[in-house]
Short mmCIF file of C-alpha atoms in Angstrom, two decimals:
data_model
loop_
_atom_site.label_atom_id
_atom_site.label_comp_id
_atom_site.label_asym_id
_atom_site.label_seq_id
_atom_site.Cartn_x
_atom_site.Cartn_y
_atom_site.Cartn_z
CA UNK A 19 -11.79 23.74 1.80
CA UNK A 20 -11.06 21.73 -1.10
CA UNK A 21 -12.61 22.52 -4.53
CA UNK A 22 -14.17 18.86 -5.87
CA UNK A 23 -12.33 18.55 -9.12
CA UNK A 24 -9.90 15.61 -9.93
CA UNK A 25 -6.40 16.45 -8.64
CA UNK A 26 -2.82 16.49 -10.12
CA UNK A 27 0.23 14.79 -9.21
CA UNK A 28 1.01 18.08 -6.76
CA UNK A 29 -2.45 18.27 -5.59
CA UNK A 30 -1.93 14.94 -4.09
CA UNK A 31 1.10 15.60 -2.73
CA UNK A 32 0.46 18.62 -1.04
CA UNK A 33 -3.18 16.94 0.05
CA UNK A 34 -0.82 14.37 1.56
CA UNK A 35 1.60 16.42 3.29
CA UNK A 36 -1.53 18.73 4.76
CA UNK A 37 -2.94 15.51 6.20
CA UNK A 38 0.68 14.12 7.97
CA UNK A 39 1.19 17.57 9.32
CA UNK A 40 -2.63 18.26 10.58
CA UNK A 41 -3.74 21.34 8.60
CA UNK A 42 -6.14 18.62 6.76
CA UNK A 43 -8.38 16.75 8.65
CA UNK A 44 -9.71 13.42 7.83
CA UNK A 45 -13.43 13.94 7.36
CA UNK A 46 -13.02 17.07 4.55
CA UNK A 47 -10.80 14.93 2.55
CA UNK A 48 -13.03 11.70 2.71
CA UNK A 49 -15.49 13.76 1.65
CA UNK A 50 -13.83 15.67 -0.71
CA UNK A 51 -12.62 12.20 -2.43
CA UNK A 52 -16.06 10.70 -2.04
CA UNK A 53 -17.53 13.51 -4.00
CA UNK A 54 -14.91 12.17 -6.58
CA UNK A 55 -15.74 8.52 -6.48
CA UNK A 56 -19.72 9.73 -7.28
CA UNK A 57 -18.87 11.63 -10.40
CA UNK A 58 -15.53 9.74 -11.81
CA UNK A 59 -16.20 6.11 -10.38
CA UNK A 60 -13.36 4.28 -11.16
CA UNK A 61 -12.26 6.83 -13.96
CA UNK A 62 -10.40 9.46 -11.86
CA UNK A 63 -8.33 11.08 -14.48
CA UNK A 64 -4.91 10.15 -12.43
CA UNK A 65 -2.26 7.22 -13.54
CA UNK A 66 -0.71 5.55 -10.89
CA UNK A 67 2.40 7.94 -11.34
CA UNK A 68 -0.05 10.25 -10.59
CA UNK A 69 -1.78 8.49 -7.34
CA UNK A 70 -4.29 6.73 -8.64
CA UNK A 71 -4.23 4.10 -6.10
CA UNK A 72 -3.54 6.73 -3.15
CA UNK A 73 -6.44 8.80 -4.28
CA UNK A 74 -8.79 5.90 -3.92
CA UNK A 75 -6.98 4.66 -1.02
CA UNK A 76 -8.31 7.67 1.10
CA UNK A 77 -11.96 6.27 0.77
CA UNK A 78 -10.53 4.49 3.79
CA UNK A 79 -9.37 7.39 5.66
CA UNK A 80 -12.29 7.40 8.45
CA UNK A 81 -12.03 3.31 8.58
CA UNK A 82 -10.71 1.42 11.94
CA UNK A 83 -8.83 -1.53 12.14
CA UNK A 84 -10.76 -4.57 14.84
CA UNK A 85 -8.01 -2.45 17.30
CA UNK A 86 -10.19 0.64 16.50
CA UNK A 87 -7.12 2.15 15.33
CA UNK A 88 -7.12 3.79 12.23
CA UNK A 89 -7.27 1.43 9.01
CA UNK A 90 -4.44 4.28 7.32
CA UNK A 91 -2.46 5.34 9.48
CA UNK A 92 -0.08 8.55 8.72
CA UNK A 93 2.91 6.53 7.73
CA UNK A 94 0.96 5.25 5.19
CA UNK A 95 0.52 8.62 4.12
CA UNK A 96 3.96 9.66 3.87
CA UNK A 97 4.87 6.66 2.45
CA UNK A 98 2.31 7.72 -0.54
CA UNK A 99 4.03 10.83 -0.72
CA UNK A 100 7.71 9.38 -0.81
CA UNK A 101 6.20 7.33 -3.70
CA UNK A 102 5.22 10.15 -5.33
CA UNK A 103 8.21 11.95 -5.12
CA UNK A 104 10.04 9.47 -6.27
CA UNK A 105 12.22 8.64 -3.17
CA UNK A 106 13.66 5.18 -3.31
CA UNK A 107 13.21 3.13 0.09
CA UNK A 108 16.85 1.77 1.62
CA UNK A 109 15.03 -0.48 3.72
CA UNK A 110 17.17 -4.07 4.11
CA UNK A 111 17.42 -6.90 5.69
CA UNK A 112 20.37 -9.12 4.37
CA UNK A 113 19.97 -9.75 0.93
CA UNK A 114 15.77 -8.53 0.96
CA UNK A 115 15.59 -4.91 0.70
CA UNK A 116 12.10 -3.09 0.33
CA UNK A 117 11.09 -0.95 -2.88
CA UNK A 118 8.54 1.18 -3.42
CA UNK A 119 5.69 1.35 -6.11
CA UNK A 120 8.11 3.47 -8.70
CA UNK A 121 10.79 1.50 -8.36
CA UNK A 122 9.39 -1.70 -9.88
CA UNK A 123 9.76 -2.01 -13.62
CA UNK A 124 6.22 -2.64 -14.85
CA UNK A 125 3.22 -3.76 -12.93
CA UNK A 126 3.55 -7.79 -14.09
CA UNK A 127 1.17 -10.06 -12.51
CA UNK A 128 2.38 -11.69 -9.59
CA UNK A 129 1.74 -15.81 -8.77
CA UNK A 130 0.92 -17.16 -5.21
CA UNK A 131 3.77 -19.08 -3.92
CA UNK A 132 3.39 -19.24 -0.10
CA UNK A 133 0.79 -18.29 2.81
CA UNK A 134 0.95 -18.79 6.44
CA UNK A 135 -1.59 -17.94 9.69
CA UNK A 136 -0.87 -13.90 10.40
CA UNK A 137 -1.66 -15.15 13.90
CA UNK A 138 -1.77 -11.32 15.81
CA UNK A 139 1.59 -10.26 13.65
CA UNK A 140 1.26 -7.05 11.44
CA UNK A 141 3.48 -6.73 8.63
CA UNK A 142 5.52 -3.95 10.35
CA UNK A 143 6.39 -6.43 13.16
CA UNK A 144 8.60 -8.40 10.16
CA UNK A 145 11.18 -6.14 9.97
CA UNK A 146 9.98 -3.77 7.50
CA UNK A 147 7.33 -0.74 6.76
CA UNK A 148 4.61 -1.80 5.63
CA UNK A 149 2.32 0.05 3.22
CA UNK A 150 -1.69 0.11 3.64
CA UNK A 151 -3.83 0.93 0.70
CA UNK A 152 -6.33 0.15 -2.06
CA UNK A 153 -3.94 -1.16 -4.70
CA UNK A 154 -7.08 -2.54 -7.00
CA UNK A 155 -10.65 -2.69 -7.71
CA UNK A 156 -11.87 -4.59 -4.94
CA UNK A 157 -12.01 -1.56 -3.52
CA UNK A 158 -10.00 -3.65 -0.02
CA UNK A 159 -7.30 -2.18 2.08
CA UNK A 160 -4.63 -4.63 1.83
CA UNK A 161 -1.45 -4.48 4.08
CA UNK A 162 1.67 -4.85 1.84
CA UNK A 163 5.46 -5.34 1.84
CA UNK A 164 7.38 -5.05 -1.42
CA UNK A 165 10.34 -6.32 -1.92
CA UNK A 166 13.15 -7.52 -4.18
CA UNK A 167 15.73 -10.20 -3.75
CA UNK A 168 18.42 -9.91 -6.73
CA UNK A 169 16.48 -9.28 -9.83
CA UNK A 170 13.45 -11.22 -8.46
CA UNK A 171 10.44 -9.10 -7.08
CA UNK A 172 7.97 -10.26 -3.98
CA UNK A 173 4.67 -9.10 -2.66
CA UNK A 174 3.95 -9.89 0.97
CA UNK A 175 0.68 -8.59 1.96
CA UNK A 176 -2.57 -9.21 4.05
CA UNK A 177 -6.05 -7.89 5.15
CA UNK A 178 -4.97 -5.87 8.25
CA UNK A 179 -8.77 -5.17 9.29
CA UNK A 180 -9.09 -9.39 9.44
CA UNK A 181 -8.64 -10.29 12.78
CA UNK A 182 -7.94 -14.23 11.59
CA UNK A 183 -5.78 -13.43 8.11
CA UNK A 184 -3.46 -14.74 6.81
CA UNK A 185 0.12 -13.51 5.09
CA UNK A 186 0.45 -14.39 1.66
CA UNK A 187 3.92 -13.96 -0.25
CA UNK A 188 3.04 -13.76 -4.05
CA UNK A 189 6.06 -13.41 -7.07
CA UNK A 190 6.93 -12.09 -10.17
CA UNK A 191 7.35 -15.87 -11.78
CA UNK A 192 6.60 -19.38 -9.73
CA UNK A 193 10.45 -20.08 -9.21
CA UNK A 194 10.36 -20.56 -5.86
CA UNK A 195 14.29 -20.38 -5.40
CA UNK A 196 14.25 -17.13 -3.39
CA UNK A 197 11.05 -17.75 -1.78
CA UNK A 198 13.11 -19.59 1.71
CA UNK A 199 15.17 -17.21 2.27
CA UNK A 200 11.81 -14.58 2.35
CA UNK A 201 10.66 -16.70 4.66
CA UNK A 202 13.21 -17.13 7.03
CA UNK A 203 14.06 -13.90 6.96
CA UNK A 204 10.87 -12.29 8.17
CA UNK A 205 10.54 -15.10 10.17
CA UNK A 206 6.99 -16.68 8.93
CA UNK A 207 5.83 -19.80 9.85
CA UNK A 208 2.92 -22.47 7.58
#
């Protein structure tokens, strides 16, 4: 049973882990976080340290993809929690290697620089884990890949419950010097 009050840093860890390993089931903790939403609305005392964004992310928890498979799926989950320990991802593919959330220096807004057809591909199929989540307001699960090339920092996301979406590649500044070799690398196509 979980007591409705806003969690901690821990709390959502140990929520997380309960969930990956099965002593948690879905439906208590949609519940438990939709209790939340109706009292704190968008003013869960959490930062994103904290898991802000994860807590709100498991409003999704009892969603399906167009597959009917679930919308979060557990590595989603434990990538949350590796977040939120502060693991740092290894992932790499040449010179692109993937980040997580607390490994980014600030939270600067990122430009549009490229989109392509998704045509049937998830973001997993290009190379990398992907990450599903509600990362703002909108209140969407987005499907994203971060990832760094040199200094230079690169969002690669899309709507993984939109059967005809697209893949959009977004940047920390509108050089577009790196953006070819993202491209060719995880092999996307305009």
């Amino acid at each position: 049973m979980l007591i409705v009050e806003p969690p901690s840093k821990q709390a959502m860890l140990k929520l997380l882990r309960d969930l990956v390993d099965g002593d948690q089931d879905r439906k208590t903790v949609f519940s438990w976080q939709q209790a939340l939403v109706a009292q704190y609305g968008w003013e869960i005392p959490l930062t994103v340290a904290e898991g802000y964004w994860y807590f709100y992310s498991l409003g999704a928890l009892l969603d399906t993809t167009y597959f009917g498979e679930p919308l979060l799926r557990d590595e989603d989950l434990f990538e949350y929690r590796l977040d939120l320990e502060g693991i740092t991802c290894s992932e790499r593919i040449g010179g692109i290697v993937r980040y997580r959330a607390h490994q980014r220096p600030g939270q600067d807004l990122m430009w549009p620089l490229f989109e392509c057809a998704r045509t049937g591909k998830g973001l997993n199929e290009l190379g990398f884990q992907s990450v599903r989540g509600v990362f703002e307001k909108r209140d969407a699960v987005v499907e994203q890949l971060t990832l760094m090339i040199g200094t230079q920092h690169f969002l690669v996301l899309t709507h993984p419950d939109d059967p005809e979406g697209k893949i959009y590649v977004l940047g920390e500044t509108r050089s577009q010097t790196e953006l070819p070799m993202i491209i060719e690398a995880l092999g996307l196509r305009q």
